[in-house]
Tab-separated table of C-alpha atoms in Angstrom:
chain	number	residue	atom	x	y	z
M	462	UNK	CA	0.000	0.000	0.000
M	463	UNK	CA	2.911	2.591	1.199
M	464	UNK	CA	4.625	1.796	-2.253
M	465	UNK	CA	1.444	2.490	-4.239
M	466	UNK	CA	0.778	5.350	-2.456
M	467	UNK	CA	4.091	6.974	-3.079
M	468	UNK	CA	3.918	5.759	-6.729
M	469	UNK	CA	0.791	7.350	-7.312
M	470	UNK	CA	2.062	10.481	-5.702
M	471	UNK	CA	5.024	11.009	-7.542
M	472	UNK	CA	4.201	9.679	-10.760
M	473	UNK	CA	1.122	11.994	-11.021
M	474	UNK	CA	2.887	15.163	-10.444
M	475	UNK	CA	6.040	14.318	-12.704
M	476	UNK	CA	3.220	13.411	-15.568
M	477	UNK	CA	1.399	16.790	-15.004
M	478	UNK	CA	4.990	18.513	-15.250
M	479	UNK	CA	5.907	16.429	-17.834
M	480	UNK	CA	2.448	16.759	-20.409
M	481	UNK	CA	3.886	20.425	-20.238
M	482	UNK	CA	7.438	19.282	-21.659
M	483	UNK	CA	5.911	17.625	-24.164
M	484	UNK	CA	3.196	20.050	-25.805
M	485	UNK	CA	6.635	22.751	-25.378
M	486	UNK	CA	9.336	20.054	-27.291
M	487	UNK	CA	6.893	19.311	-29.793
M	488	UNK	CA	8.266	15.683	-29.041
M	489	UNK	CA	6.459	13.144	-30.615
M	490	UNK	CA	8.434	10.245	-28.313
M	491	UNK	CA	7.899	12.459	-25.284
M	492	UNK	CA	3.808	13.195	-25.607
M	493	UNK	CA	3.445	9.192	-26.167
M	494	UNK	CA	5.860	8.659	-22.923
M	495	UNK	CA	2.873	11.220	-21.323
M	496	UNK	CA	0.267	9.344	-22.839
M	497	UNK	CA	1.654	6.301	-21.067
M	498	UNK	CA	2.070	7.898	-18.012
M	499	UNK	CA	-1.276	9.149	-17.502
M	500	UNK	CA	-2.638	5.134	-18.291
M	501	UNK	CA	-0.077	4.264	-15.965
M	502	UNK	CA	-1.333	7.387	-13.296
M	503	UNK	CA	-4.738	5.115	-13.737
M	504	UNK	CA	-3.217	1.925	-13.134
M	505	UNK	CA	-1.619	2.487	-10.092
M	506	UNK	CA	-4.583	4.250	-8.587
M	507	UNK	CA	-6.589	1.152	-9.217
M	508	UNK	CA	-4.532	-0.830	-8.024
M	509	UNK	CA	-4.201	1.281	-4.822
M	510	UNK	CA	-8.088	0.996	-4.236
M	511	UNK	CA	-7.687	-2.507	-4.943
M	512	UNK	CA	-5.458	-3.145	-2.277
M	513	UNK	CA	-7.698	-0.901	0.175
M	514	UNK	CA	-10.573	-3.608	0.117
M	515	UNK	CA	-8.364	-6.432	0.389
M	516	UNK	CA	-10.167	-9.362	1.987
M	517	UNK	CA	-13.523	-7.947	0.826
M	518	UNK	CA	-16.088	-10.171	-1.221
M	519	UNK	CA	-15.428	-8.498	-4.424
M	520	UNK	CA	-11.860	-7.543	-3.844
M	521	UNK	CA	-11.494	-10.969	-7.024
M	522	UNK	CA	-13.309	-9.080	-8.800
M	523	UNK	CA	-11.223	-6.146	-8.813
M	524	UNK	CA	-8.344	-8.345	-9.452
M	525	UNK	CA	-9.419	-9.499	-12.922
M	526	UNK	CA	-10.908	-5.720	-13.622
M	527	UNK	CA	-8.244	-3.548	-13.358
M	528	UNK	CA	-5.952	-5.204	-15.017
M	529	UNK	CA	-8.105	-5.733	-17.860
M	530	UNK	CA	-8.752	-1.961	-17.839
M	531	UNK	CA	-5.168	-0.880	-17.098
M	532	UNK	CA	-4.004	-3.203	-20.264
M	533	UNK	CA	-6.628	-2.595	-22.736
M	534	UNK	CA	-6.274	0.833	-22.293
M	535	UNK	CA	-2.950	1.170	-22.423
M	536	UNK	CA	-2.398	-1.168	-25.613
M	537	UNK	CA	-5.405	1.180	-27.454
M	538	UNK	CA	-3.548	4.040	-26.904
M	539	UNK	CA	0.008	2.790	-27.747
M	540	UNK	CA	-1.390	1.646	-31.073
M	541	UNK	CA	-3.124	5.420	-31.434
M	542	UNK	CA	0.378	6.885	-30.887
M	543	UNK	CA	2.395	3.995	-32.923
M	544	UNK	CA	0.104	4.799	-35.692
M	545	UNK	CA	0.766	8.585	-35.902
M	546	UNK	CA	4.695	8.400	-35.545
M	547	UNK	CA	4.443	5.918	-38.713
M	548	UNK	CA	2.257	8.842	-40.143
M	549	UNK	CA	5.014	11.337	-39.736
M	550	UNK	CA	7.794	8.805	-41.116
M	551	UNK	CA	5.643	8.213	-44.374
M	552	UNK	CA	4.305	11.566	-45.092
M	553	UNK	CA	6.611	14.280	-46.301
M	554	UNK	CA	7.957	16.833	-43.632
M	555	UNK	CA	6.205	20.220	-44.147
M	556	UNK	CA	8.420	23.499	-42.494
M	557	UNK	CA	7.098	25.191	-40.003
M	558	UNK	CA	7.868	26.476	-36.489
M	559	UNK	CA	7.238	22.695	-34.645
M	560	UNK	CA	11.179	21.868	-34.295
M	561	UNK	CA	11.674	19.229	-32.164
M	562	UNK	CA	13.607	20.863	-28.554
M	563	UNK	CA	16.031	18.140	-27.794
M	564	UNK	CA	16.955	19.765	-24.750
M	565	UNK	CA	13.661	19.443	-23.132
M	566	UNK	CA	13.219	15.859	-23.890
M	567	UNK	CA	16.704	14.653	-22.634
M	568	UNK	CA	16.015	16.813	-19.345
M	569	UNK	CA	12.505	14.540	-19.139
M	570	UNK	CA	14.142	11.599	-19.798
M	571	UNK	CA	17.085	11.441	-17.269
M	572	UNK	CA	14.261	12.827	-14.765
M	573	UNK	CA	11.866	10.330	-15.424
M	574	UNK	CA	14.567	7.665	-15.686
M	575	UNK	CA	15.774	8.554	-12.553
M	576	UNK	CA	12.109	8.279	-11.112
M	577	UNK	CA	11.479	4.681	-12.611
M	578	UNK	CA	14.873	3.123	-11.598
M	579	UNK	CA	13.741	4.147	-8.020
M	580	UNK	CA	9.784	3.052	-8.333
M	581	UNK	CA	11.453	-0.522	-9.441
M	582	UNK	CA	13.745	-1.031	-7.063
M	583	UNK	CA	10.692	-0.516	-4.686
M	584	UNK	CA	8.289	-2.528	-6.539
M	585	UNK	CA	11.221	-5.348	-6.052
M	586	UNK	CA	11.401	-5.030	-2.303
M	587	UNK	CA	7.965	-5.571	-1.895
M	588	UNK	CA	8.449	-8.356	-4.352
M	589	UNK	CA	10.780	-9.752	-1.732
M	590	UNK	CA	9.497	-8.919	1.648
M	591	UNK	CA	6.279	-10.679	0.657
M	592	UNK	CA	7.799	-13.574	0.080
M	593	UNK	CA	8.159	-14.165	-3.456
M	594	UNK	CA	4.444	-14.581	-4.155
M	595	UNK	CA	3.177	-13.636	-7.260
M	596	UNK	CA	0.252	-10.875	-6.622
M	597	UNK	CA	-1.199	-10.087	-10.665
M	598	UNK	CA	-2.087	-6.368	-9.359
M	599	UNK	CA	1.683	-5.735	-8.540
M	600	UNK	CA	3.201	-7.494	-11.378
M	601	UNK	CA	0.722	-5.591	-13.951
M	602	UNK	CA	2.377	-1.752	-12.021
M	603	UNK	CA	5.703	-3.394	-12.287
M	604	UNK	CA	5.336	-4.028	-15.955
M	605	UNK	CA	4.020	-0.526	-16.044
M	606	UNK	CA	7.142	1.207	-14.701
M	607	UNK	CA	9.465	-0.981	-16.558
M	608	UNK	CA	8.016	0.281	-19.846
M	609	UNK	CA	8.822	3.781	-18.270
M	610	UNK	CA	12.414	3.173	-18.004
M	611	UNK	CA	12.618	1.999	-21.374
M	612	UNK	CA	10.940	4.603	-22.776
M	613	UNK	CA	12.840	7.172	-20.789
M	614	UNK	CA	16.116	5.583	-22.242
M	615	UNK	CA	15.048	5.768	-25.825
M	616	UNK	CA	13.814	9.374	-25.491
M	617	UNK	CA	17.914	9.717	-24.010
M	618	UNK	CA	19.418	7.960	-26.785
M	619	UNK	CA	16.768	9.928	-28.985
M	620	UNK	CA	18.093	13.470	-27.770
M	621	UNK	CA	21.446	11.834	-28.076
M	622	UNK	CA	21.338	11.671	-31.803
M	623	UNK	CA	19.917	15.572	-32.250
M	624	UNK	CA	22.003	17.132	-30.330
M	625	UNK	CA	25.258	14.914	-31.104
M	626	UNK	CA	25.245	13.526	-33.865
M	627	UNK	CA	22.840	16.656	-36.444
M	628	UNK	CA	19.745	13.608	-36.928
M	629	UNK	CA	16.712	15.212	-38.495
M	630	UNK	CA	14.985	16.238	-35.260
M	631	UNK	CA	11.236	15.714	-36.378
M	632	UNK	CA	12.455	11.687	-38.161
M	633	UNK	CA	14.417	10.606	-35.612
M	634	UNK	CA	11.414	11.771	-32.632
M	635	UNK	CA	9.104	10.268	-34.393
M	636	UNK	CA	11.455	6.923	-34.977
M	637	UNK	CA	11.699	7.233	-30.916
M	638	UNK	CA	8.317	7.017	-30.541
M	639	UNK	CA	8.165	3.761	-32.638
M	640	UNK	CA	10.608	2.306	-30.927
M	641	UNK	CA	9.057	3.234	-27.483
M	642	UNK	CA	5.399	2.100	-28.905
M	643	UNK	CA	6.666	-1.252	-29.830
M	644	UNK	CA	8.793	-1.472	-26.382
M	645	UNK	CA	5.265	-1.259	-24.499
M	646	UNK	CA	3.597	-3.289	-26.980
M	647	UNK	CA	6.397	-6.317	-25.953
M	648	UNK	CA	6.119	-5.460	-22.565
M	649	UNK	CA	2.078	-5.885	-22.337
M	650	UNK	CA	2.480	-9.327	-23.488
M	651	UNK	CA	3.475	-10.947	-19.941
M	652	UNK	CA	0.885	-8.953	-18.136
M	653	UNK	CA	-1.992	-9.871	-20.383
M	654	UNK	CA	-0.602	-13.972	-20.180
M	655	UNK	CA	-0.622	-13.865	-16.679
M	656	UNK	CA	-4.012	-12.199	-16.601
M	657	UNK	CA	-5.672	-15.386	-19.207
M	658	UNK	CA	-4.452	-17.526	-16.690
M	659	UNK	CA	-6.379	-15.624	-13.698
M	660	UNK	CA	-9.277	-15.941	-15.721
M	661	UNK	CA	-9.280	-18.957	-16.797
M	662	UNK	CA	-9.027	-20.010	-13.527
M	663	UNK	CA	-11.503	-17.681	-11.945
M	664	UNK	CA	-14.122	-19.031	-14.949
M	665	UNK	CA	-13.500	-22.728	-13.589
M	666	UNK	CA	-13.808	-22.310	-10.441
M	667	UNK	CA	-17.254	-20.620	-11.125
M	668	UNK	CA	-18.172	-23.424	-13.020
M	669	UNK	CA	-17.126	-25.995	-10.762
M	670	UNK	CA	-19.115	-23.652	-8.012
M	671	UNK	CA	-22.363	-23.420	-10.049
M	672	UNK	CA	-21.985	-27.256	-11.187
M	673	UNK	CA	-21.826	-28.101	-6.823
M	674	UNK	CA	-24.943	-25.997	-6.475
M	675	UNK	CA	-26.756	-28.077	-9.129
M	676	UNK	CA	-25.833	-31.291	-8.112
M	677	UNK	CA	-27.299	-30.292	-4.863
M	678	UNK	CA	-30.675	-29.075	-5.740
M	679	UNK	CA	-31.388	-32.268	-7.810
M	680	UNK	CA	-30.029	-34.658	-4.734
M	681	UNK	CA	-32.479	-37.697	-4.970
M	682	UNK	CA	-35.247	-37.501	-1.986
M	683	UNK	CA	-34.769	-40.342	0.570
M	684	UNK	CA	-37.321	-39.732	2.485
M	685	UNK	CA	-40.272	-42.805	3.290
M	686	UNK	CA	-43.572	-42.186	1.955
């Protein structure tokens, strides 16, 4: 709970600050790294209210929800954002006054990188003071922030290029924020496993549950007439 708490906390006043950064940069990598971070801002305060009614009736419920919500939205708007950096590859670069500022997205980037290599390394305590169990809720926010640190590397390696190397600003961004699209694409795919599983399992034991309640509403009568 503390850890979910503080995530929540920090990562949705760095997002606020960052959404700024990236509207300023004109950074195609950076506003899909915002995007992200505002699915992930959801996530965690799902999660968090998850946690709260732990040991509550519906607190299963919740488990195979949110992560269904956290995923599907986050995987919806990846694709939205994959799709327009392939846009801006393929169509012809028009001039204009919407430069890419590789400054502001390398000062993002180390920030946020900063930020995530922390949030992990907390997530991974937890991990181990709980004794190694697997908990889907925590494993889906973990995936979450891992996705963060990747992206916040490519958008370093992205401002890299600009600034030392002369790469077409507005190509290589929007090259980034393939990269970074496809990096949380891969990423979703262990989350979303583990979460078939859940349900699968959650849909037999129903089954089994509702197949016990018929068997004993058709139990022979043994009574003497």
């Amino acid at each position: 709970m503390k850890v979910l708490a503080l995530t929540v906390g920090l990562s949705s006043t760095i997002t606020s600050v960052q959404t700024f950064g990236a509207l300023t940069s004109h950074s195609e990598a950076l506003l899909a790294d915002t995007v992200a971070m505002w699915v992930d801002c959801l996530t965690y305060v799902l999660n968090f209210i998850a946690e709260a009614f732990r040991g509550r009736w519906f607190h299963k419920h919740l488990k195979l929800l949110i992560p269904a919500v956290s995923l599907t939205t986050l995987i919806y708007a990846t694709c939205s954002v994959l799709s327009d950096a392939i846009h801006k590859i393929s169509a012809p670069r028009v001039g204009g006054d919407d430069d890419v500022n590789p400054y502001i997205v390398l000062g993002f980037a180390c920030w946020c990188f900063v930020f995530d290599g922390a949030a992990l390394c907390a997530f991974a305590t937890n991990y181990r003071d709980s004794g190694k169990a697997f908990q889907l809720n925590m494993a889906v926010a973990s995936a979450h922030v891992i996705a963060d640190l990747v992206r916040s590397l490519t958008e370093m390696v992205d401002a890299a290029l600009i600034l030392g190397f002369g790469f077409d600003d507005t190509l290589t961004d929007a090259w980034a924020g393939v990269v970074v699209s496809a990096m949380i694409l891969l990423g979703v795919t262990i989350p979303l496993y583990k979460w078939c599983q859940e349900l699968g399992a959650y849909l037999r034991s129903v089954n089994g549950h509702e197949a016990e309640q018929g068997g004993y509403h058709h139990l022979p009568d043994t009574k003497a007439h």
